[in-house]
GROMACS .gro file of N, CA and C in nm:
model
  285
    1MET      N    1  13.138   8.632   2.956
    1MET     CA    2  13.253   8.753   3.031
    1MET      C    3  13.177   8.734   3.225
    2ARG      N    4  13.299   8.746   3.285
    2ARG     CA    5  13.212   8.733   3.422
    2ARG      C    6  13.228   8.910   3.496
    3LEU      N    7  13.135   8.966   3.518
    3LEU     CA    8  13.157   9.098   3.544
    3LEU      C    9  13.156   9.142   3.700
    4LEU      N   10  13.192   9.184   3.800
    4LEU     CA   11  13.202   9.252   3.903
    4LEU      C   12  13.143   9.397   3.905
    5VAL      N   13  13.036   9.440   3.949
    5VAL     CA   14  12.975   9.577   3.997
    5VAL      C   15  13.006   9.657   4.073
    6ASP      N   16  13.060   9.731   3.990
    6ASP     CA   17  13.054   9.804   4.162
    6ASP      C   18  12.959   9.928   4.214
    7SER      N   19  12.932   9.941   4.318
    7SER     CA   20  12.789  10.011   4.371
    7SER      C   21  12.754  10.106   4.279
    8HIS      N   22  12.818  10.190   4.262
    8HIS     CA   23  12.737  10.301   4.175
    8HIS      C   24  12.704  10.261   4.084
    9VAL      N   25  12.759  10.158   4.031
    9VAL     CA   26  12.705  10.081   3.886
    9VAL      C   27  12.532   9.977   3.919
   10ALA      N   28  12.579   9.926   4.019
   10ALA     CA   29  12.421   9.815   4.092
   10ALA      C   30  12.292   9.907   4.090
   11LEU      N   31  12.377  10.020   4.134
   11LEU     CA   32  12.228  10.144   4.157
   11LEU      C   33  12.186  10.197   4.039
   12TRP      N   34  12.268  10.264   3.925
   12TRP     CA   35  12.276  10.307   3.805
   12TRP      C   36  12.169  10.170   3.760
   13TRP      N   37  12.196  10.055   3.724
   13TRP     CA   38  12.140   9.938   3.682
   13TRP      C   39  11.982   9.909   3.719
   14ILE      N   40  12.025   9.911   3.857
   14ILE     CA   41  11.879   9.939   3.898
   14ILE      C   42  11.770   9.991   3.888
   15GLU      N   43  11.848  10.149   3.876
   15GLU     CA   44  11.748  10.222   3.860
   15GLU      C   45  11.707  10.287   3.721
   16ARG      N   46  11.784  10.238   3.629
   16ARG     CA   47  11.801  10.271   3.486
   16ARG      C   48  11.846  10.352   3.481
   17ASN      N   49  11.929  10.431   3.553
   17ASN     CA   50  11.979  10.576   3.544
   17ASN      C   51  12.094  10.618   3.437
   18ASN      N   52  12.044  10.691   3.341
   18ASN     CA   53  12.144  10.725   3.219
   18ASN      C   54  12.253  10.772   3.218
   19GLU      N   55  12.350  10.764   3.382
   19GLU     CA   56  12.472  10.802   3.365
   19GLU      C   57  12.559  10.645   3.310
   20MET      N   58  12.479  10.547   3.307
   20MET     CA   59  12.512  10.440   3.259
   20MET      C   60  12.525  10.430   3.122
   21GLY      N   61  12.609  10.425   3.048
   21GLY     CA   62  12.636  10.433   2.956
   21GLY      C   63  12.552  10.292   2.839
   22PRO      N   64  12.550  10.251   2.747
   22PRO     CA   65  12.503  10.181   2.665
   22PRO      C   66  12.632  10.074   2.638
   23GLU      N   67  12.690  10.110   2.624
   23GLU     CA   68  12.818   9.982   2.608
   23GLU      C   69  12.798   9.910   2.688
   24CYS      N   70  12.829   9.969   2.823
   24CYS     CA   71  12.834   9.887   2.934
   24CYS      C   72  12.722   9.809   3.013
   25ARG      N   73  12.600   9.893   2.951
   25ARG     CA   74  12.472   9.828   2.937
   25ARG      C   75  12.452   9.716   2.898
   26SER      N   76  12.489   9.681   2.748
   26SER     CA   77  12.480   9.581   2.671
   26SER      C   78  12.598   9.462   2.717
   27LYS      N   79  12.719   9.519   2.780
   27LYS     CA   80  12.799   9.385   2.842
   27LYS      C   81  12.761   9.367   2.930
   28LEU      N   82  12.714   9.439   3.069
   28LEU     CA   83  12.571   9.364   3.133
   28LEU      C   84  12.513   9.283   3.069
   29GLU      N   85  12.412   9.317   2.991
   29GLU     CA   86  12.330   9.209   2.970
   29GLU      C   87  12.358   9.049   2.887
   30GLN      N   88  12.501   9.110   2.836
   30GLN     CA   89  12.518   8.987   2.735
   30GLN      C   90  12.641   8.908   2.847
   31ALA      N   91  12.666   8.958   2.990
   31ALA     CA   92  12.748   8.869   3.033
   31ALA      C   93  12.733   8.738   3.090
   32SER      N   94  12.815   8.624   3.054
   32SER     CA   95  12.789   8.508   3.136
   32SER      C   96  12.709   8.506   3.252
   33GLU      N   97  12.801   8.611   3.378
   33GLU     CA   98  12.797   8.652   3.526
   33GLU      C   99  12.770   8.775   3.522
   34VAL      N  100  12.686   8.789   3.652
   34VAL     CA  101  12.753   8.959   3.716
   34VAL      C  102  12.745   8.906   3.852
   35PHE      N  103  12.836   8.969   3.934
   35PHE     CA  104  12.813   8.962   4.012
   35PHE      C  105  12.830   9.121   4.123
   36PHE      N  106  12.735   9.098   4.251
   36PHE     CA  107  12.742   9.182   4.294
   36PHE      C  108  12.822   9.183   4.450
   37SER      N  109  12.950   9.250   4.504
   37SER     CA  110  12.970   9.230   4.615
   37SER      C  111  12.916   9.235   4.690
   38ALA      N  112  12.966   9.085   4.785
   38ALA     CA  113  12.863   9.127   4.961
   38ALA      C  114  12.895   9.240   5.017
   39VAL      N  115  12.988   9.348   4.975
   39VAL     CA  116  13.044   9.485   5.074
   39VAL      C  117  12.954   9.600   5.012
   40THR      N  118  12.869   9.557   4.848
   40THR     CA  119  12.757   9.642   4.813
   40THR      C  120  12.664   9.679   4.917
   41PRO      N  121  12.587   9.609   4.951
   41PRO     CA  122  12.487   9.673   5.053
   41PRO      C  123  12.492   9.737   5.169
   42TRP      N  124  12.631   9.716   5.211
   42TRP     CA  125  12.682   9.748   5.321
   42TRP      C  126  12.765   9.903   5.297
   43GLU      N  127  12.814   9.900   5.213
   43GLU     CA  128  12.867  10.020   5.180
   43GLU      C  129  12.758  10.147   5.104
   44LEU      N  130  12.646  10.124   5.051
   44LEU     CA  131  12.511  10.215   5.047
   44LEU      C  132  12.475  10.218   5.141
   45GLY      N  133  12.418  10.108   5.250
   45GLY     CA  134  12.382  10.164   5.381
   45GLY      C  135  12.427  10.239   5.439
   46ILE      N  136  12.556  10.259   5.444
   46ILE     CA  137  12.673  10.350   5.508
   46ILE      C  138  12.652  10.487   5.472
   47LYS      N  139  12.653  10.468   5.329
   47LYS     CA  140  12.671  10.584   5.211
   47LYS      C  141  12.537  10.666   5.249
   48VAL      N  142  12.375  10.605   5.247
   48VAL     CA  143  12.272  10.676   5.284
   48VAL      C  144  12.297  10.723   5.430
   49ALA      N  145  12.346  10.625   5.549
   49ALA     CA  146  12.327  10.675   5.642
   49ALA      C  147  12.395  10.834   5.614
   50LEU      N  148  12.505  10.845   5.581
   50LEU     CA  149  12.574  10.962   5.597
   50LEU      C  150  12.562  11.078   5.505
   51GLY      N  151  12.464  11.022   5.386
   51GLY     CA  152  12.395  11.170   5.279
   51GLY      C  153  12.514  11.157   5.183
   52GLN      N  154  12.607  11.044   5.161
   52GLN     CA  155  12.684  11.081   5.094
   52GLN      C  156  12.693  10.966   4.994
   53LEU      N  157  12.669  10.935   4.827
   53LEU     CA  158  12.658  10.802   4.771
   53LEU      C  159  12.800  10.818   4.653
   54SER      N  160  12.826  10.935   4.627
   54SER     CA  161  12.921  10.945   4.583
   54SER      C  162  13.071  10.861   4.606
   55MET      N  163  13.139  10.827   4.463
   55MET     CA  164  13.276  10.785   4.476
   55MET      C  165  13.409  10.813   4.544
   56HIS      N  166  13.455  10.757   4.578
   56HIS     CA  167  13.577  10.890   4.650
   56HIS      C  168  13.719  10.776   4.593
   57HIS      N  169  13.796  10.756   4.587
   57HIS     CA  170  13.955  10.756   4.548
   57HIS      C  171  14.003  10.646   4.635
   58ARG      N  172  14.005  10.722   4.724
   58ARG     CA  173  13.995  10.665   4.868
   58ARG      C  174  13.916  10.566   4.952
   59ASP      N  175  13.852  10.527   4.857
   59ASP     CA  176  13.692  10.486   4.970
   59ASP      C  177  13.752  10.302   4.971
   60PRO      N  178  13.794  10.299   5.094
   60PRO     CA  179  13.807  10.123   5.135
   60PRO      C  180  13.691  10.017   5.067
   61PHE      N  181  13.590  10.114   5.057
   61PHE     CA  182  13.484   9.972   4.967
   61PHE      C  183  13.565   9.958   4.804
   62ALA      N  184  13.607  10.056   4.770
   62ALA     CA  185  13.614  10.048   4.642
   62ALA      C  186  13.784   9.950   4.611
   63ARG      N  187  13.865   9.972   4.714
   63ARG     CA  188  13.977   9.879   4.752
   63ARG      C  189  13.882   9.735   4.756
   64MET      N  190  13.794   9.711   4.838
   64MET     CA  191  13.798   9.552   4.885
   64MET      C  192  13.719   9.487   4.722
   65LEU      N  193  13.683   9.610   4.651
   65LEU     CA  194  13.597   9.519   4.516
   65LEU      C  195  13.691   9.484   4.410
   66VAL      N  196  13.817   9.623   4.461
   66VAL     CA  197  13.924   9.556   4.344
   66VAL      C  198  13.979   9.456   4.388
   67ALA      N  199  14.003   9.415   4.554
   67ALA     CA  200  14.074   9.290   4.586
   67ALA      C  201  14.016   9.187   4.534
   68GLN      N  202  13.842   9.177   4.492
   68GLN     CA  203  13.743   9.112   4.508
   68GLN      C  204  13.787   9.053   4.389
   69ALA      N  205  13.784   9.162   4.262
   69ALA     CA  206  13.792   9.181   4.148
   69ALA      C  207  13.926   9.080   4.108
   70GLN      N  208  14.000   9.096   4.187
   70GLN     CA  209  14.184   9.033   4.094
   70GLN      C  210  14.198   8.929   4.174
   71LEU      N  211  14.088   8.838   4.266
   71LEU     CA  212  14.092   8.728   4.315
   71LEU      C  213  13.968   8.646   4.227
   72ASP      N  214  13.899   8.711   4.172
   72ASP     CA  215  13.788   8.625   4.137
   72ASP      C  216  13.656   8.638   3.959
   73VAL      N  217  13.721   8.756   3.936
   73VAL     CA  218  13.659   8.813   3.779
   73VAL      C  219  13.738   8.867   3.708
   74PRO      N  220  13.763   8.846   3.566
   74PRO     CA  221  13.831   8.961   3.500
   74PRO      C  222  13.817   9.080   3.472
   75ALA      N  223  13.674   9.144   3.508
   75ALA     CA  224  13.670   9.298   3.497
   75ALA      C  225  13.608   9.310   3.552
   76LEU      N  226  13.618   9.459   3.678
   76LEU     CA  227  13.519   9.524   3.773
   76LEU      C  228  13.475   9.639   3.650
   77VAL      N  229  13.299   9.646   3.691
   77VAL     CA  230  13.239   9.748   3.582
   77VAL      C  231  13.207   9.887   3.677
   78THR      N  232  13.324   9.957   3.650
   78THR     CA  233  13.281  10.104   3.718
   78THR      C  234  13.308  10.212   3.635
   79ALA      N  235  13.304  10.361   3.700
   79ALA     CA  236  13.266  10.428   3.656
   79ALA      C  237  13.412  10.546   3.712
   80ASP      N  238  13.470  10.488   3.850
   80ASP     CA  239  13.574  10.482   3.881
   80ASP      C  240  13.727  10.517   3.793
   81ARG      N  241  13.783  10.567   3.699
   81ARG     CA  242  13.860  10.559   3.652
   81ARG      C  243  13.982  10.573   3.741
   82VAL      N  244  13.990  10.591   3.848
   82VAL     CA  245  14.161  10.565   3.950
   82VAL      C  246  14.166  10.417   3.983
   83LEU      N  247  14.068  10.325   3.968
   83LEU     CA  248  14.037  10.200   4.030
   83LEU      C  249  14.132  10.095   3.911
   84SER      N  250  14.175  10.201   3.809
   84SER     CA  251  14.234  10.118   3.689
   84SER      C  252  14.386  10.126   3.752
   85ARG      N  253  14.473  10.201   3.880
   85ARG     CA  254  14.560  10.242   3.872
   85ARG      C  255  14.626  10.073   3.976
   86TYR      N  256  14.535   9.995   4.038
   86TYR     CA  257  14.499   9.845   4.057
   86TYR      C  258  14.547   9.749   3.969
   87GLY      N  259  14.571   9.755   3.847
   87GLY     CA  260  14.588   9.663   3.757
   87GLY      C  261  14.451   9.533   3.777
   88VAL      N  262  14.340   9.599   3.737
   88VAL     CA  263  14.241   9.552   3.712
   88VAL      C  264  14.189   9.565   3.576
   89GLU      N  265  14.149   9.474   3.548
   89GLU     CA  266  14.031   9.528   3.420
   89GLU      C  267  13.956   9.592   3.470
   90LEU      N  268  13.880   9.737   3.403
   90LEU     CA  269  13.762   9.809   3.440
   90LEU      C  270  13.673   9.827   3.307
   91VAL      N  271  13.530   9.808   3.303
   91VAL     CA  272  13.452   9.806   3.212
   91VAL      C  273  13.395   9.958   3.242
   92ALA      N  274  13.407  10.022   3.167
   92ALA     CA  275  13.384  10.210   3.236
   92ALA      C  276  13.204  10.191   3.201
   93ALA      N  277  13.186  10.277   3.306
   93ALA     CA  278  12.990  10.213   3.292
   93ALA      C  279  12.936  10.337   3.278
   94ARG      N  280  13.054  10.448   3.151
   94ARG     CA  281  12.958  10.538   3.103
   94ARG      C  282  12.998  10.537   2.927
   95SER      N  283  13.063  10.417   2.943
   95SER     CA  284  13.040  10.416   2.773
   95SER      C  285  12.986  10.326   2.651
   0.00000   0.00000   0.00000
């Protein structure tokens, strides 16, 4: 399976944060390919500068990830359930 990782999940994975569920971690470890969006470093840099790293359903970066997932990969790894409204397959980061 090819997976596109949302920014907060990228942080969780790098930091080995317990917010990421064991099923999600297993899917990431077993994936044939794991992608990080080109917008991820940009998004994290902006959010660090603003003092916020939380996800919001109106987040334009989340919409960019959805667009990339629709074009490039079968599933987006995220904890942002609102993104399911865009019709992309989600891998739940907390499961």
